[in-house]
Coordinates of N, CA and C in Angstrom, one line a residue:
M1 N -22.1 171.7 -166.5 CA -23.3 172.3 -165.8 C -22.8 173.5 -165.0
P2 N -23.5 174.7 -165.2 CA -23.1 175.9 -164.4 C -23.3 175.6 -162.9
R3 N -22.3 176.2 -162.1 CA -22.4 176.0 -160.7 C -23.3 177.1 -160.1
T4 N -24.0 176.7 -159.0 CA -24.9 177.7 -158.3 C -24.0 178.7 -157.6
R5 N -24.3 180.0 -157.8 CA -23.5 181.0 -157.2 C -24.0 181.4 -155.9
I6 N -23.1 181.5 -154.9 CA -23.5 181.8 -153.5 C -22.7 182.9 -152.9
V7 N -23.4 183.7 -152.1 CA -22.8 184.8 -151.3 C -23.0 184.4 -149.8
L8 N -21.9 184.5 -149.0 CA -22.0 184.2 -147.6 C -22.0 185.5 -146.8
A9 N -22.9 185.8 -146.0 CA -23.0 187.0 -145.2 C -23.1 186.7 -143.7
D10 N -22.0 186.9 -143.0 CA -21.8 186.7 -141.6 C -20.7 187.5 -141.1
D11 N -20.8 188.0 -139.9 CA -19.7 188.8 -139.4 C -18.6 188.0 -138.6
H12 N -18.8 186.7 -138.6 CA -17.8 185.8 -138.0 C -16.9 185.2 -139.2
V13 N -15.7 185.7 -139.3 CA -14.8 185.3 -140.4 C -14.5 183.8 -140.4
I14 N -14.3 183.2 -139.2 CA -14.0 181.8 -139.2 C -15.2 181.0 -139.7
L15 N -16.4 181.4 -139.4 CA -17.6 180.7 -139.9 C -17.6 180.8 -141.4
R16 N -17.4 182.0 -141.9 CA -17.5 182.2 -143.4 C -16.4 181.3 -144.1
E17 N -15.2 181.3 -143.5 CA -14.1 180.6 -144.1 C -14.4 179.1 -144.1
G18 N -15.0 178.6 -143.0 CA -15.4 177.2 -143.0 C -16.5 176.8 -144.0
L19 N -17.5 177.7 -144.1 CA -18.5 177.4 -145.1 C -18.0 177.5 -146.5
R20 N -17.2 178.5 -146.7 CA -16.6 178.6 -148.1 C -15.9 177.4 -148.5
A21 N -15.0 176.8 -147.6 CA -14.3 175.6 -147.9 C -15.2 174.5 -148.2
L22 N -16.2 174.3 -147.4 CA -17.1 173.1 -147.5 C -17.9 173.2 -148.8
I23 N -18.5 174.4 -149.0 CA -19.3 174.6 -150.2 C -18.6 174.6 -151.5
S24 N -17.4 175.2 -151.5 CA -16.6 175.2 -152.7 C -16.1 173.8 -153.1
A25 N -16.1 172.9 -152.2 CA -15.7 171.5 -152.5 C -16.8 170.7 -153.3
Q26 N -18.0 171.3 -153.4 CA -19.1 170.7 -154.1 C -19.0 171.0 -155.6
P27 N -19.2 170.1 -156.4 CA -19.0 170.3 -157.9 C -20.1 171.2 -158.5
D28 N -21.2 171.4 -157.8 CA -22.3 172.2 -158.4 C -22.5 173.5 -157.7
L29 N -21.6 173.8 -156.7 CA -21.8 175.1 -155.9 C -20.5 175.9 -155.9
E30 N -20.6 177.2 -155.9 CA -19.4 178.0 -155.7 C -19.7 179.3 -154.9
V31 N -18.8 179.7 -154.1 CA -19.0 180.9 -153.3 C -18.3 182.1 -154.1
V32 N -19.1 183.1 -154.4 CA -18.6 184.2 -155.3 C -18.4 185.5 -154.5
G33 N -18.8 185.5 -153.2 CA -18.6 186.7 -152.4 C -18.9 186.5 -151.0
E34 N -18.4 187.4 -150.2 CA -18.6 187.4 -148.7 C -18.9 188.8 -148.2
A35 N -19.6 188.9 -147.1 CA -20.0 190.2 -146.5 C -20.1 190.0 -145.0
A36 N -19.9 191.1 -144.3 CA -19.9 191.1 -142.9 C -20.9 192.1 -142.2
S37 N -21.7 192.8 -143.1 CA -22.7 193.7 -142.6 C -23.8 193.8 -143.6
G38 N -24.9 194.4 -143.2 CA -26.0 194.5 -144.1 C -25.7 195.3 -145.3
A39 N -25.0 196.4 -145.2 CA -24.7 197.2 -146.3 C -23.8 196.5 -147.3
E40 N -22.7 195.8 -146.7 CA -21.8 195.0 -147.5 C -22.6 193.9 -148.3
T41 N -23.5 193.3 -147.6 CA -24.3 192.2 -148.2 C -25.0 192.7 -149.5
V42 N -25.7 193.8 -149.3 CA -26.5 194.3 -150.5 C -25.5 194.7 -151.6
E43 N -24.4 195.3 -151.3 CA -23.4 195.7 -152.3 C -22.8 194.5 -153.0
C44 N -22.5 193.4 -152.2 CA -21.9 192.2 -152.7 C -22.9 191.5 -153.6
V45 N -24.2 191.4 -153.2 CA -25.2 190.7 -154.0 C -25.4 191.5 -155.4
Q46 N -25.4 192.8 -155.3 CA -25.5 193.5 -156.6 C -24.3 193.3 -157.5
A47 N -23.2 193.2 -156.9 CA -21.9 193.1 -157.7 C -21.8 191.7 -158.3
T48 N -22.2 190.6 -157.6 CA -21.9 189.2 -158.0 C -23.1 188.5 -158.5
E49 N -24.3 189.0 -158.3 CA -25.5 188.4 -158.8 C -25.6 186.9 -158.4
P50 N -25.6 186.5 -157.2 CA -25.6 185.1 -156.8 C -27.1 184.6 -156.9
R51 N -27.2 183.3 -157.0 CA -28.5 182.7 -156.9 C -29.0 182.5 -155.5
V52 N -28.1 182.3 -154.5 CA -28.4 182.1 -153.1 C -27.5 183.0 -152.3
L53 N -28.2 183.7 -151.3 CA -27.5 184.4 -150.3 C -27.7 183.7 -148.9
C54 N -26.6 183.2 -148.3 CA -26.7 182.6 -147.0 C -26.5 183.8 -146.0
L55 N -27.5 184.1 -145.2 CA -27.5 185.3 -144.4 C -27.7 185.1 -142.9
D56 N -26.7 185.6 -142.1 CA -26.8 185.6 -140.7 C -27.8 186.7 -140.3
L57 N -28.6 186.5 -139.2 CA -29.5 187.5 -138.8 C -28.9 188.7 -138.0
S58 N -27.8 188.4 -137.3 CA -27.2 189.4 -136.4 C -25.9 189.9 -136.9
M59 N -25.9 191.0 -137.6 CA -24.7 191.6 -138.2 C -24.7 193.1 -137.9
P60 N -23.5 193.7 -138.0 CA -23.4 195.2 -137.8 C -24.2 195.9 -138.9
G61 N -24.7 197.1 -138.6 CA -25.4 197.9 -139.6 C -26.9 197.7 -139.4
W62 N -27.6 197.9 -140.4 CA -29.1 197.8 -140.3 C -29.5 196.4 -140.0
G63 N -30.7 196.2 -139.6 CA -31.2 194.9 -139.3 C -31.4 194.0 -140.4
S64 N -31.6 192.7 -140.1 CA -31.8 191.7 -141.1 C -33.0 191.8 -141.9
A65 N -34.1 192.3 -141.3 CA -35.3 192.5 -142.1 C -35.1 193.5 -143.3
T66 N -34.3 194.6 -142.9 CA -34.0 195.6 -144.0 C -33.1 195.0 -145.0
T67 N -32.1 194.2 -144.6 CA -31.2 193.5 -145.6 C -31.9 192.6 -146.5
I68 N -32.8 191.8 -145.9 CA -33.6 190.8 -146.8 C -34.5 191.6 -147.7
N69 N -35.1 192.6 -147.2 CA -36.0 193.4 -148.0 C -35.3 194.0 -149.2
R70 N -34.2 194.6 -148.9 CA -33.4 195.3 -150.0 C -32.9 194.4 -151.0
V71 N -32.4 193.2 -150.5 CA -31.9 192.2 -151.5 C -33.0 191.7 -152.4
T72 N -34.1 191.4 -151.9 CA -35.2 190.9 -152.7 C -35.7 191.9 -153.7
Q73 N -35.6 193.2 -153.3 CA -36.1 194.3 -154.2 C -35.1 194.6 -155.3
L74 N -33.8 194.6 -154.9 CA -32.7 195.0 -155.8 C -32.2 193.9 -156.6
A75 N -32.3 192.7 -156.1 CA -31.8 191.5 -156.8 C -32.9 190.4 -156.8
P76 N -34.0 190.5 -157.5 CA -35.1 189.6 -157.3 C -34.7 188.1 -157.7
R77 N -33.7 187.9 -158.4 CA -33.3 186.5 -158.7 C -32.5 185.8 -157.6
T78 N -32.0 186.6 -156.7 CA -31.3 186.1 -155.5 C -32.2 185.6 -154.5
R79 N -32.0 184.3 -154.1 CA -32.9 183.7 -153.0 C -32.1 183.8 -151.7
V80 N -32.8 184.2 -150.6 CA -32.2 184.4 -149.3 C -32.5 183.2 -148.4
L81 N -31.4 182.6 -148.0 CA -31.5 181.5 -147.0 C -30.8 182.0 -145.7
V82 N -31.7 182.2 -144.7 CA -31.2 182.6 -143.4 C -30.5 181.5 -142.7
L83 N -29.3 181.8 -142.1 CA -28.5 180.8 -141.4 C -28.1 181.4 -140.1
T84 N -28.8 180.9 -139.0 CA -28.7 181.6 -137.7 C -28.7 180.7 -136.5
M85 N -28.4 181.2 -135.3 CA -28.5 180.4 -134.1 C -29.8 180.6 -133.4
H86 N -30.7 181.5 -133.9 CA -31.9 181.8 -133.3 C -33.0 180.9 -133.7
N87 N -33.7 180.3 -132.8 CA -34.7 179.2 -133.1 C -36.1 179.6 -132.7
D88 N -36.4 180.9 -132.5 CA -37.8 181.3 -132.2 C -38.6 181.3 -133.4
P89 N -39.7 180.6 -133.5 CA -40.6 180.5 -134.6 C -41.1 181.9 -135.1
A90 N -41.3 182.8 -134.1 CA -41.7 184.2 -134.5 C -40.8 184.8 -135.4
Y91 N -39.5 184.6 -135.2 CA -38.5 185.2 -136.1 C -38.4 184.5 -137.4
V92 N -38.7 183.2 -137.4 CA -38.8 182.5 -138.7 C -39.8 183.2 -139.6
R93 N -41.0 183.5 -139.0 CA -42.1 184.1 -139.7 C -41.7 185.5 -140.2
S94 N -41.0 186.2 -139.3 CA -40.6 187.6 -139.6 C -39.6 187.6 -140.8
A95 N -38.7 186.7 -140.8 CA -37.7 186.6 -141.9 C -38.4 186.2 -143.2
L96 N -39.3 185.3 -143.1 CA -40.1 184.9 -144.3 C -40.9 186.1 -144.8
A97 N -41.5 186.8 -143.9 CA -42.3 188.0 -144.3 C -41.5 189.0 -145.0
A98 N -40.2 189.2 -144.6 CA -39.3 190.2 -145.2 C -38.9 189.7 -146.6
G99 N -39.0 188.4 -146.9 CA -38.7 187.9 -148.2 C -37.7 186.8 -148.3
A100 N -37.3 186.2 -147.1 CA -36.4 185.1 -147.1 C -37.1 183.8 -147.7
A101 N -36.3 183.0 -148.4 CA -36.8 181.8 -149.0 C -36.6 180.6 -148.1
G102 N -35.8 180.7 -147.0 CA -35.5 179.6 -146.1 C -34.9 180.1 -144.8
Y103 N -35.0 179.2 -143.8 CA -34.5 179.5 -142.5 C -33.9 178.3 -141.9
F104 N -32.6 178.3 -141.7 CA -31.9 177.1 -141.1 C -31.0 177.5 -139.9
L105 N -30.9 176.6 -139.0 CA -30.0 176.9 -137.8 C -28.6 176.5 -138.1
K106 N -27.6 177.2 -137.5 CA -26.2 176.9 -137.7 C -25.8 175.5 -137.1
T107 N -26.7 174.9 -136.3 CA -26.4 173.6 -135.8 C -26.8 172.5 -136.8
T108 N -27.4 172.9 -137.9 CA -27.8 171.9 -138.9 C -26.6 171.1 -139.5
P109 N -26.7 169.8 -139.6 CA -25.7 169.0 -140.2 C -25.4 169.5 -141.6
F110 N -24.1 169.6 -142.0 CA -23.7 170.2 -143.2 C -24.4 169.6 -144.4
P111 N -24.6 168.2 -144.5 CA -25.3 167.7 -145.7 C -26.7 168.2 -145.8
D112 N -27.4 168.5 -144.7 CA -28.7 169.1 -144.7 C -28.7 170.5 -145.2
L113 N -27.7 171.2 -144.8 CA -27.5 172.6 -145.2 C -27.3 172.7 -146.7
L114 N -26.5 171.8 -147.2 CA -26.3 171.7 -148.7 C -27.6 171.4 -149.4
A115 N -28.4 170.5 -148.9 CA -29.7 170.2 -149.5 C -30.6 171.4 -149.5
A116 N -30.5 172.2 -148.4 CA -31.3 173.4 -148.3 C -30.9 174.5 -149.3
I117 N -29.6 174.6 -149.5 CA -29.1 175.6 -150.5 C -29.6 175.2 -151.9
R118 N -29.4 173.9 -152.2 CA -29.9 173.5 -153.5 C -31.4 173.6 -153.7
A119 N -32.1 173.4 -152.7 CA -33.6 173.5 -152.8 C -34.0 174.9 -153.0
V120 N -33.4 175.8 -152.2 CA -33.7 177.3 -152.3 C -33.3 177.8 -153.7
A121 N -32.2 177.3 -154.3 CA -31.8 177.7 -155.6 C -32.8 177.3 -156.7
T122 N -33.5 176.2 -156.4 CA -34.5 175.8 -157.4 C -35.8 176.5 -157.3
G123 N -36.0 177.3 -156.3 CA -37.2 178.1 -156.1 C -38.0 177.6 -154.9
A124 N -37.6 176.6 -154.2 CA -38.4 176.1 -153.1 C -38.2 176.9 -151.8
Q125 N -39.2 176.8 -150.9 CA -39.1 177.4 -149.6 C -38.8 176.3 -148.6
V126 N -37.8 176.5 -147.8 CA -37.4 175.5 -146.8 C -37.2 176.0 -145.4
I127 N -37.4 175.1 -144.5 CA -37.2 175.5 -143.1 C -36.5 174.3 -142.3
D128 N -35.7 174.6 -141.4 CA -35.0 173.6 -140.6 C -36.0 172.7 -139.9
P129 N -35.9 171.4 -140.1 CA -36.8 170.4 -139.5 C -36.8 170.6 -137.9
A130 N -35.7 171.1 -137.4 CA -35.6 171.2 -135.9 C -36.5 172.3 -135.4
L131 N -37.0 173.1 -136.3 CA -37.9 174.2 -135.9 C -39.4 173.8 -135.8
G132 N -39.7 172.5 -136.1 CA -41.0 172.0 -136.0 C -41.9 172.3 -137.2
D133 N -43.1 172.4 -137.0 CA -44.1 172.5 -138.1 C -44.5 174.0 -138.3
V134 N -43.6 174.9 -138.3 CA -43.9 176.3 -138.5 C -44.7 176.6 -139.8
L135 N -44.3 175.9 -140.8 CA -44.9 176.2 -142.1 C -46.1 175.3 -142.4
D136 N -46.5 174.4 -141.5 CA -47.6 173.5 -141.8 C -48.9 174.3 -141.7
G137 N -49.9 173.8 -142.4 CA -51.2 174.5 -142.4 C -51.2 175.8 -143.2
P138 N -52.3 176.5 -143.2 CA -52.4 177.8 -144.0 C -51.3 178.7 -143.5
P139 N -50.6 179.4 -144.4 CA -49.6 180.3 -144.0 C -50.2 181.5 -143.3
P140 N -49.6 182.0 -142.2 CA -50.1 183.2 -141.5 C -49.8 184.4 -142.4
P141 N -50.5 185.5 -142.1 CA -50.3 186.7 -142.9 C -48.9 187.1 -143.1
A142 N -48.0 186.9 -142.1 CA -46.6 187.4 -142.2 C -45.9 186.7 -143.3
E143 N -46.4 185.5 -143.8 CA -45.7 184.8 -144.8 C -46.2 185.0 -146.2
R144 N -47.2 185.9 -146.3 CA -47.9 186.0 -147.6 C -47.5 187.3 -148.3
S145 N -46.9 188.2 -147.6 CA -46.5 189.5 -148.3 C -45.2 190.1 -147.6
Q146 N -44.5 190.7 -148.4 CA -43.2 191.3 -147.9 C -43.5 192.7 -147.4
L147 N -42.7 193.2 -146.5 CA -42.8 194.5 -146.0 C -42.3 195.6 -147.0
S148 N -43.1 196.6 -147.1 CA -42.6 197.7 -148.0 C -41.5 198.5 -147.3
R149 N -40.8 199.3 -148.1 CA -39.7 200.1 -147.5 C -40.1 200.9 -146.4
R150 N -41.3 201.6 -146.5 CA -41.8 202.4 -145.4 C -42.2 201.6 -144.2
E151 N -42.8 200.4 -144.4 CA -43.1 199.6 -143.3 C -41.9 199.1 -142.6
T152 N -40.8 198.8 -143.3 CA -39.6 198.4 -142.7 C -39.0 199.5 -141.9
E153 N -39.0 200.8 -142.4 CA -38.5 201.9 -141.6 C -39.3 202.1 -140.3
V154 N -40.6 202.0 -140.4 CA -41.4 202.2 -139.2 C -41.1 201.1 -138.2
L155 N -41.0 199.8 -138.7 CA -40.7 198.7 -137.8 C -39.4 198.9 -137.1
E156 N -38.4 199.4 -137.8 CA -37.1 199.5 -137.1 C -37.1 200.6 -136.1
L157 N -37.9 201.7 -136.3 CA -38.0 202.8 -135.3 C -38.8 202.3 -134.1
L158 N -39.8 201.5 -134.3 CA -40.6 201.0 -133.2 C -39.8 200.1 -132.4
V159 N -38.9 199.3 -133.0 CA -38.0 198.4 -132.3 C -37.1 199.2 -131.4
K160 N -36.7 200.3 -131.9 CA -35.7 201.1 -131.1 C -36.4 202.0 -130.0
G161 N -37.7 201.8 -129.9 CA -38.4 202.4 -128.8 C -39.0 203.8 -129.0
L162 N -39.0 204.3 -130.3 CA -39.5 205.6 -130.6 C -41.0 205.6 -130.5
T163 N -41.6 206.7 -130.0 CA -43.0 206.9 -130.0 C -43.6 207.1 -131.4
H164 N -44.9 207.1 -131.5 CA -45.5 207.3 -132.8 C -45.2 208.8 -133.2
Q165 N -45.2 209.7 -132.3 CA -44.9 211.1 -132.6 C -43.5 211.3 -133.1
E166 N -42.6 210.6 -132.4 CA -41.2 210.7 -132.8 C -40.9 210.1 -134.2
I167 N -41.6 209.0 -134.5 CA -41.5 208.4 -135.8 C -42.1 209.3 -136.9
A168 N -43.2 209.9 -136.5 CA -43.9 210.8 -137.5 C -43.0 212.0 -137.8
D169 N -42.3 212.5 -136.8 CA -41.4 213.6 -137.1 C -40.2 213.2 -137.9
L170 N -39.6 212.0 -137.7 CA -38.5 211.6 -138.4 C -38.8 211.3 -139.9
L171 N -40.0 210.7 -140.1 CA -40.3 210.2 -141.4 C -41.2 211.2 -142.2
F172 N -41.5 212.4 -141.5 CA -42.3 213.4 -142.2 C -43.7 212.9 -142.5
L173 N -44.3 212.2 -141.5 CA -45.6 211.6 -141.6 C -46.5 212.2 -140.5
S174 N -47.8 211.9 -140.6 CA -48.7 212.3 -139.5 C -48.7 211.1 -138.5
V175 N -49.1 211.4 -137.3 CA -49.2 210.3 -136.3 C -50.2 209.3 -136.7
K176 N -51.3 209.7 -137.3 CA -52.3 208.8 -137.8 C -51.8 207.8 -138.9
T177 N -50.9 208.3 -139.7 CA -50.3 207.5 -140.8 C -49.4 206.5 -140.1
V178 N -48.6 206.9 -139.1 CA -47.7 205.9 -138.4 C -48.6 204.9 -137.8
E179 N -49.7 205.2 -137.2 CA -50.6 204.2 -136.6 C -51.1 203.2 -137.6
T180 N -51.3 203.7 -138.8 CA -51.8 202.8 -139.9 C -50.7 201.8 -140.3
Y181 N -49.5 202.3 -140.4 CA -48.3 201.4 -140.7 C -48.1 200.4 -139.6
R182 N -48.3 200.8 -138.3 CA -48.2 199.9 -137.2 C -49.2 198.8 -137.3
A183 N -50.5 199.2 -137.7 CA -51.5 198.2 -137.8 C -51.2 197.2 -138.9
R184 N -50.6 197.7 -140.0 CA -50.2 196.8 -141.1 C -49.1 195.8 -140.6
L185 N -48.1 196.4 -139.9 CA -47.1 195.5 -139.4 C -47.6 194.4 -138.4
R186 N -48.6 194.8 -137.7 CA -49.2 193.8 -136.8 C -49.8 192.6 -137.6
E187 N -50.5 193.0 -138.7 CA -51.1 192.0 -139.5 C -50.0 191.1 -140.2
K188 N -48.9 191.7 -140.7 CA -47.9 191.0 -141.5 C -46.9 190.2 -140.6
T189 N -46.6 190.8 -139.5 CA -45.5 190.1 -138.7 C -46.0 189.4 -137.4
G190 N -47.2 189.8 -137.0 CA -47.7 189.2 -135.7 C -47.1 189.9 -134.5
L191 N -46.3 191.0 -134.7 CA -45.7 191.7 -133.5 C -46.8 192.6 -133.0
K192 N -47.1 192.5 -131.7 CA -48.2 193.3 -131.1 C -47.7 194.2 -129.9
T193 N -47.1 193.6 -128.9 CA -46.7 194.3 -127.7 C -45.3 194.9 -127.9
R194 N -44.9 195.8 -126.9 CA -43.6 196.3 -126.9 C -42.5 195.2 -126.7
A195 N -42.9 194.2 -125.9 CA -42.0 193.1 -125.7 C -41.7 192.4 -127.0
D196 N -42.7 192.2 -127.8 CA -42.6 191.5 -129.1 C -41.6 192.3 -130.0
Y197 N -41.7 193.6 -130.0 CA -40.8 194.4 -130.8 C -39.3 194.4 -130.3
V198 N -39.2 194.4 -128.9 CA -37.9 194.3 -128.3 C -37.2 193.0 -128.7
R199 N -38.0 191.9 -128.5 CA -37.4 190.6 -128.9 C -37.0 190.5 -130.3
Y200 N -37.9 191.0 -131.2 CA -37.5 191.1 -132.6 C -36.3 191.9 -132.9
G201 N -36.2 193.0 -132.2 CA -35.0 193.9 -132.4 C -33.7 193.2 -132.0
I202 N -33.7 192.5 -130.9 CA -32.5 191.8 -130.4 C -32.2 190.7 -131.4
E203 N -33.2 190.0 -131.9 CA -32.9 188.8 -132.8 C -32.4 189.3 -134.1
A204 N -33.0 190.4 -134.6 CA -32.6 190.9 -135.9 C -31.4 191.9 -135.9
G205 N -30.9 192.1 -134.8 CA -29.7 193.0 -134.7 C -30.1 194.5 -134.9
L206 N -31.3 194.9 -134.7 CA -31.7 196.2 -134.9 C -31.4 197.1 -133.7
L207 N -31.4 196.6 -132.5 CA -31.2 197.4 -131.3 C -29.7 197.9 -131.2
G208 N -28.8 197.1 -131.8 CA -27.4 197.6 -131.8 C -27.0 198.4 -133.0
A209 N -28.0 198.8 -133.8 CA -27.7 199.5 -135.0 C -28.4 200.9 -135.0
A210 N -28.8 201.4 -133.9 CA -29.4 202.7 -133.8 C -28.6 203.8 -134.4
S211 N -29.2 204.7 -135.1 CA -28.5 205.8 -135.8 C -29.1 207.1 -135.4
T212 N -28.2 208.1 -135.3 CA -28.7 209.4 -134.9 C -29.0 210.2 -136.2
E213 N -28.9 209.7 -137.3 CA -29.2 210.4 -138.6 C -30.7 210.1 -138.9
A214 N -31.4 211.1 -139.2 CA -32.8 210.9 -139.5 C -32.9 210.3 -140.9
P215 N -33.9 209.4 -141.1 CA -34.0 208.8 -142.5 C -34.4 209.8 -143.5
K216 N -34.0 209.6 -144.7 CA -34.4 210.5 -145.7 C -35.9 210.3 -146.1
P217 N -36.6 211.3 -146.5 CA -38.0 211.1 -146.9 C -38.1 210.2 -148.1
T218 N -39.1 209.3 -148.1 CA -39.3 208.4 -149.2 C -40.8 208.4 -149.6
E219 N -41.1 207.9 -150.7 CA -42.5 207.7 -151.1 C -43.2 206.7 -150.3
G220 N -44.4 206.7 -150.1 CA -45.2 205.7 -149.4 C -45.7 206.0 -148.1

């Protein structure tokens, strides 16, 4: 039986080594790559074509939402399982909105994590039982659609505190268009106030990844 291919993305080497040893001991699983930043993660996924990406939310480089979004766009067969210390349900929804297939805490017992990896590999959506009934009932809008590339760019700039005018100048858009994207983000992610964006930025590692280089113009 072919083994399920897995990539581990976390900037803590000791954690990656521990997970690699435990996962590789399973007869049906194998770790085919490791990464320590968002950019490395995308490159590794494209090079190794894993079935499951175990992804930490807080790594150097661009934010986790961007990483998840790019992986799901560039490698649609790869399923993303977030593995993090952050237990705020709002960020569970944000990760799922970006395209993650599962969300588990690093405090999860290893047998439960293995079960989550196997479930995600089969196409299921899973969430750590310790997070409660986040997925019970009708899914909120944030869980029904992924963010587009342009929406992700606007989100990251809002998180970093830029005004609508500053975002418009950087992305070569009108202020009205930026306001439209912000309205879409509110519907998809549930982020409304400046405090919501700041909390999201800290959780997703966006605030530590500010860049002085203006984004390149894109369609959308």
